PDB file of C-alpha atoms in Angstrom:
ATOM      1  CA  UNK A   1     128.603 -42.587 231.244  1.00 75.00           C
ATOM      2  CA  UNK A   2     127.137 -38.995 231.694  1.00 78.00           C
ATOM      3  CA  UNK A   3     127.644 -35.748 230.709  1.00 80.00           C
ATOM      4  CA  UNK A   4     131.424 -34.362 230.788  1.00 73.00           C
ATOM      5  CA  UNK A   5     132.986 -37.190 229.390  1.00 76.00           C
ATOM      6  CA  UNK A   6     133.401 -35.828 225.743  1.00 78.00           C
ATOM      7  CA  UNK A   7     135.626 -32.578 227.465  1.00 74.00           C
ATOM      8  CA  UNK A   8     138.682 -34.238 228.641  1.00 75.00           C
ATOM      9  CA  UNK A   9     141.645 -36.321 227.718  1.00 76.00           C
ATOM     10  CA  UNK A  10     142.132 -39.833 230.033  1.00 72.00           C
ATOM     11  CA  UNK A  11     144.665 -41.997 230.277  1.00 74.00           C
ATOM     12  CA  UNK A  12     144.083 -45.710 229.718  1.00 72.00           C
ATOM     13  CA  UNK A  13     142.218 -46.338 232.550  1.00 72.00           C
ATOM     14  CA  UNK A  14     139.519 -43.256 232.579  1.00 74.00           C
ATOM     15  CA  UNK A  15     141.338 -40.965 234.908  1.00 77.00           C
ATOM     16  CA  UNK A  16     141.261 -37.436 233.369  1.00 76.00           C
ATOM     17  CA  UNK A  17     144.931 -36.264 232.762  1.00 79.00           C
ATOM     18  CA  UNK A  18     144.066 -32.802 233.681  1.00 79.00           C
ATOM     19  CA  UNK A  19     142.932 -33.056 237.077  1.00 80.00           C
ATOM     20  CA  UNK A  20     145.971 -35.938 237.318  1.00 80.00           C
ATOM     21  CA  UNK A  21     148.420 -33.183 236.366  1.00 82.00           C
ATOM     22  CA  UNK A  22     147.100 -30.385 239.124  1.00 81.00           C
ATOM     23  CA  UNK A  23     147.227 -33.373 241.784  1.00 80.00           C
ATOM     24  CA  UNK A  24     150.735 -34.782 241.192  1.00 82.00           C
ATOM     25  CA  UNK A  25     152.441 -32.643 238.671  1.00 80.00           C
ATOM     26  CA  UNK A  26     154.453 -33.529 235.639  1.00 80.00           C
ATOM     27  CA  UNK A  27     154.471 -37.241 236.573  1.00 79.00           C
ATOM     28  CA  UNK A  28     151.802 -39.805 237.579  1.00 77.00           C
ATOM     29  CA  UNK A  29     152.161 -41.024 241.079  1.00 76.00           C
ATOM     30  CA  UNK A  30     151.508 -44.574 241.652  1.00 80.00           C
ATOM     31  CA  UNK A  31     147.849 -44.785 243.190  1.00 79.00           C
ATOM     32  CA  UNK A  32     146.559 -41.540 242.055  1.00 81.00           C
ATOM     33  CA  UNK A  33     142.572 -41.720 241.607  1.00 80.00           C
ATOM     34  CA  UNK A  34     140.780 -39.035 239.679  1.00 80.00           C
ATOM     35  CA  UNK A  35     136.889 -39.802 239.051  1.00 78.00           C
ATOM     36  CA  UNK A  36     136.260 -39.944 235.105  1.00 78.00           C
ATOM     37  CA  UNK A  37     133.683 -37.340 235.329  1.00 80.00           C
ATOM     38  CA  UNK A  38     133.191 -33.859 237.481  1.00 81.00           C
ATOM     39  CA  UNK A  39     131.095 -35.041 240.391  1.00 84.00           C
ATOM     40  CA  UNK A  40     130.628 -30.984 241.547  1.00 87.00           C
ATOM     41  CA  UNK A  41     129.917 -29.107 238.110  1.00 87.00           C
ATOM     42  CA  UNK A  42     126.422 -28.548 237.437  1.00 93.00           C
ATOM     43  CA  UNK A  43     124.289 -29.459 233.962  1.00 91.00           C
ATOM     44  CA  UNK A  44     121.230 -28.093 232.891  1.00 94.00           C
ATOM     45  CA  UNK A  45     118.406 -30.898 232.582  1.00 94.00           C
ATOM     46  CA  UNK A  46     115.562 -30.324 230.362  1.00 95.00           C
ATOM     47  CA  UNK A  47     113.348 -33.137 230.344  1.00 96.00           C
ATOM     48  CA  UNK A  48     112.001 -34.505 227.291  1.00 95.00           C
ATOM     49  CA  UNK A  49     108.906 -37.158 228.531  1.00 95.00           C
ATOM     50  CA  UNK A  50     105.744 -35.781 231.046  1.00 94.00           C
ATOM     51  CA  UNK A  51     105.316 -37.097 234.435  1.00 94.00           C
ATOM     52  CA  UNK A  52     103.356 -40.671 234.184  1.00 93.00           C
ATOM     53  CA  UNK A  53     104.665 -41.553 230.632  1.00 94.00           C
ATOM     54  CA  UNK A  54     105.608 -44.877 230.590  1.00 95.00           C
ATOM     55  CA  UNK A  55     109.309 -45.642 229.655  1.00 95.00           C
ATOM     56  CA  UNK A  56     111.575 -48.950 229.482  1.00 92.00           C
ATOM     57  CA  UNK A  57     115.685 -49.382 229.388  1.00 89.00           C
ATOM     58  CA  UNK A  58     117.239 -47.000 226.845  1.00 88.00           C
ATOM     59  CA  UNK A  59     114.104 -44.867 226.654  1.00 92.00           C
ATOM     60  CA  UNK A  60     115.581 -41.163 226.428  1.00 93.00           C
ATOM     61  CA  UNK A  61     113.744 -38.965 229.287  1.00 95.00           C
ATOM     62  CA  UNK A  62     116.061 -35.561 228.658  1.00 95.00           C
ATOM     63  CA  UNK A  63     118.913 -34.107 227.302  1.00 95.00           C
ATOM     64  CA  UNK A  64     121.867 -31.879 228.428  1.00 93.00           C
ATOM     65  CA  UNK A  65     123.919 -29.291 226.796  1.00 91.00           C
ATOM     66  CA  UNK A  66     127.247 -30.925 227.065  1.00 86.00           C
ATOM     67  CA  UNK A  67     129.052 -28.364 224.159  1.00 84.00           C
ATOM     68  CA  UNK A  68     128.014 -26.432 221.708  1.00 87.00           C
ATOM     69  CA  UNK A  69     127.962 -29.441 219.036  1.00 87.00           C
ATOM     70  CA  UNK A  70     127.115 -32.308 221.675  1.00 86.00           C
ATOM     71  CA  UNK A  71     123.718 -32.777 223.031  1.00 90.00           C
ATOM     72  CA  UNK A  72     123.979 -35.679 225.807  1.00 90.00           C
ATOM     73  CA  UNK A  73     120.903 -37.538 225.978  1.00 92.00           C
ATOM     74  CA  UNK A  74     119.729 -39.047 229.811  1.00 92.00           C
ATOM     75  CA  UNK A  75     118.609 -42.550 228.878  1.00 92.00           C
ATOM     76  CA  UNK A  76     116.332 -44.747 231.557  1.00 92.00           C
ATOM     77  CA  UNK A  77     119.091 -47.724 232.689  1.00 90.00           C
ATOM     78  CA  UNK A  78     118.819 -50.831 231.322  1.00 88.00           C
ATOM     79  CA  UNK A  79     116.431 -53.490 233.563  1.00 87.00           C
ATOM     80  CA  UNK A  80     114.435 -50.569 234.522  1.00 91.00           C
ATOM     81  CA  UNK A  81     110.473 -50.288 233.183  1.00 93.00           C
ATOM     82  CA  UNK A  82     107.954 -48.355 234.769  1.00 95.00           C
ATOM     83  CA  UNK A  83     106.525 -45.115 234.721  1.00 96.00           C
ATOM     84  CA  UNK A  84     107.702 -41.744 235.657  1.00 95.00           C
ATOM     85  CA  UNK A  85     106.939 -40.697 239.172  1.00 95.00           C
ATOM     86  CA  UNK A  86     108.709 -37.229 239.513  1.00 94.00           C
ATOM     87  CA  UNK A  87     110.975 -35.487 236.909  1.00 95.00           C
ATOM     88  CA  UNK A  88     112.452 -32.143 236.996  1.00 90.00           C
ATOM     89  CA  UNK A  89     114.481 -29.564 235.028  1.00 94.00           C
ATOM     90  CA  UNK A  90     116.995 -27.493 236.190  1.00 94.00           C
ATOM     91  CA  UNK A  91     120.485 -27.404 237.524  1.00 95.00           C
ATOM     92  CA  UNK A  92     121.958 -30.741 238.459  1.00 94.00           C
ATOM     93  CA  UNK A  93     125.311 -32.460 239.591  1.00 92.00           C
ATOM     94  CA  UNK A  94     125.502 -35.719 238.063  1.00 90.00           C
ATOM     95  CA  UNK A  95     124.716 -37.352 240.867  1.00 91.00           C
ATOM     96  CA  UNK A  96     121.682 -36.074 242.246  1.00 93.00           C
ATOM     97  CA  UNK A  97     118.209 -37.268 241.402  1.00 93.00           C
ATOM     98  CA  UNK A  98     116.453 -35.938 238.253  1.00 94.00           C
ATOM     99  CA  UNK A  99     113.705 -38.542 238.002  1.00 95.00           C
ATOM    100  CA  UNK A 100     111.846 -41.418 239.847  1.00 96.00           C
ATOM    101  CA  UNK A 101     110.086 -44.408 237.911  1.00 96.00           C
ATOM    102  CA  UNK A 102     107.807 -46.566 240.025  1.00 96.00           C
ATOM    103  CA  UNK A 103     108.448 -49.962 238.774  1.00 94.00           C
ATOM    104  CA  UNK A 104     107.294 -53.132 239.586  1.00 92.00           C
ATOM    105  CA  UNK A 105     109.216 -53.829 242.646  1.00 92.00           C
ATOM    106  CA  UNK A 106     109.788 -49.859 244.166  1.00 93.00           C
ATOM    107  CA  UNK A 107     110.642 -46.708 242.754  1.00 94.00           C
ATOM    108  CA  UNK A 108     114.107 -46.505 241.205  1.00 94.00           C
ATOM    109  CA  UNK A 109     115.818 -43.162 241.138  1.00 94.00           C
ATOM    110  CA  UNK A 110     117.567 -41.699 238.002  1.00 94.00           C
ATOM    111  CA  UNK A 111     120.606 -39.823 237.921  1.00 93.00           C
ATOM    112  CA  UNK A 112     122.622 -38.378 234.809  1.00 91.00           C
ATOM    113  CA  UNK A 113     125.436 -40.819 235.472  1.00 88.00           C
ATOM    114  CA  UNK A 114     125.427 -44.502 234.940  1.00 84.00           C
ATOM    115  CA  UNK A 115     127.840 -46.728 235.523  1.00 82.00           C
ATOM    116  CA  UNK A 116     128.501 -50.015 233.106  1.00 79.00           C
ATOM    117  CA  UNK A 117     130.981 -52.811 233.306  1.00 77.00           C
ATOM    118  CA  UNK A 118     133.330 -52.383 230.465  1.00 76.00           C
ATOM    119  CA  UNK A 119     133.189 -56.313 229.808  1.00 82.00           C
ATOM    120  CA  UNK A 120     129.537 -56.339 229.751  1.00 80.00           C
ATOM    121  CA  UNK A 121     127.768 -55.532 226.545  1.00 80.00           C
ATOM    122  CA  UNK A 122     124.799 -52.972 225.752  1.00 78.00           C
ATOM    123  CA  UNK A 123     122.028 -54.213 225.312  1.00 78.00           C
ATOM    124  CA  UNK A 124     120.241 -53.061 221.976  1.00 78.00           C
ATOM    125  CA  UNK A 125     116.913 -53.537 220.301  1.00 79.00           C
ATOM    126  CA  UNK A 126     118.245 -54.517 216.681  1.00 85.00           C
ATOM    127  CA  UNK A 127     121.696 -54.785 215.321  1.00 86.00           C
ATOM    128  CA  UNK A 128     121.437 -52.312 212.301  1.00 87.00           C
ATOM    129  CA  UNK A 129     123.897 -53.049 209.261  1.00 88.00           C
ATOM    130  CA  UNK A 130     126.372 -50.289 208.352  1.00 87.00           C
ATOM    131  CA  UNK A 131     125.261 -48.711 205.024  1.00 89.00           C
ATOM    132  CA  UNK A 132     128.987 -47.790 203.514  1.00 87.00           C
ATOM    133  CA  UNK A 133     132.482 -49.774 204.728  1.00 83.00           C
ATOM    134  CA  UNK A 134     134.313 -48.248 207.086  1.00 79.00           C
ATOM    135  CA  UNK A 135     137.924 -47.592 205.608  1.00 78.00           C
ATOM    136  CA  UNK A 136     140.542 -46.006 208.173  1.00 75.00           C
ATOM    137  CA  UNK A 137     143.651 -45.795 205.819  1.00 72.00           C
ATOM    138  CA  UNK A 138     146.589 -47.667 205.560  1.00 69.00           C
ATOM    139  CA  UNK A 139     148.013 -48.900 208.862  1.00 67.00           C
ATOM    140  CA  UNK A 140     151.482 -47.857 209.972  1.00 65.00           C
ATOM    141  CA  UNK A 141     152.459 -51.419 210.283  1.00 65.00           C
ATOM    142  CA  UNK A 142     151.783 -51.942 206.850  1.00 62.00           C
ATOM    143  CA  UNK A 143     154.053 -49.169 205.402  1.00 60.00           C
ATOM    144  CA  UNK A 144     157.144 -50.869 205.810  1.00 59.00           C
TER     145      UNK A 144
END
């Protein structure tokens, strides 16, 4: 997860079809490997907690412009509580360092991208109930 995800179409497998396309072509090679996010372009960080604030997993420390409608927000990773050692604004890939939080055990480095098993679930302080049902229509299936 990290900024740049919301801009591009993937196939099933998070591979953006895009950069797919101006590798191979028309058709999908066997083996071709596109990373799900732009590891080169450069976001603008703006940090939104002070230097020795003390933050936990899923604390937000900034946010990035991703669009004109979607405002990415840089979240500590889960497991991680301590407080912030260095944080910075400015231009960033989404792999380079934005902030450091001295834990318990070291100092953990941040980065705008984290990765997550797919299988592995989110953790999450409370389970909130949905105020209205969700209703998506009638499926196809059921039309004939």
């Amino acid at each position: 997860m990290g900024p740049g995800l919301v801009e591009s179409i993937y196939d099933g497998i998070q591979r953006p079809l895009d950069v797919i396309r101006d590798k191979t072509g028309d058709r999908i090679n066997r083996g071709v490997e596109a990373p799900g996010i732009n590891r080169e372009r450069k976001w603008s960080f703006v940090p939104t907690v002070q230097i020795g604030a003390q933050v936990t997993g899923g604390d937000i420390i900034g946010i990035v412009q991703e669009t004109v409608v979607v405002e990415h927000r840089i979240m500590v990773p889960p497991g991680v509580e301590g407080t912030i050692e260095e944080i910075k604004a400015g231009e960033f890939t989404v792999d380079q360092t934005i902030a450091r939080i001295k834990t318990a055990v070291g100092t953990k480095d941040v980065t705008m991208l984290q990765r997550w098993p797919v299988r592995r679930g989110r953790p999450y302080r409370e389970k909130k109930a949905p105020s209205e049902i969700m209703s998506t229509g009638q499926r196809v299936i059921d039309t004939f």
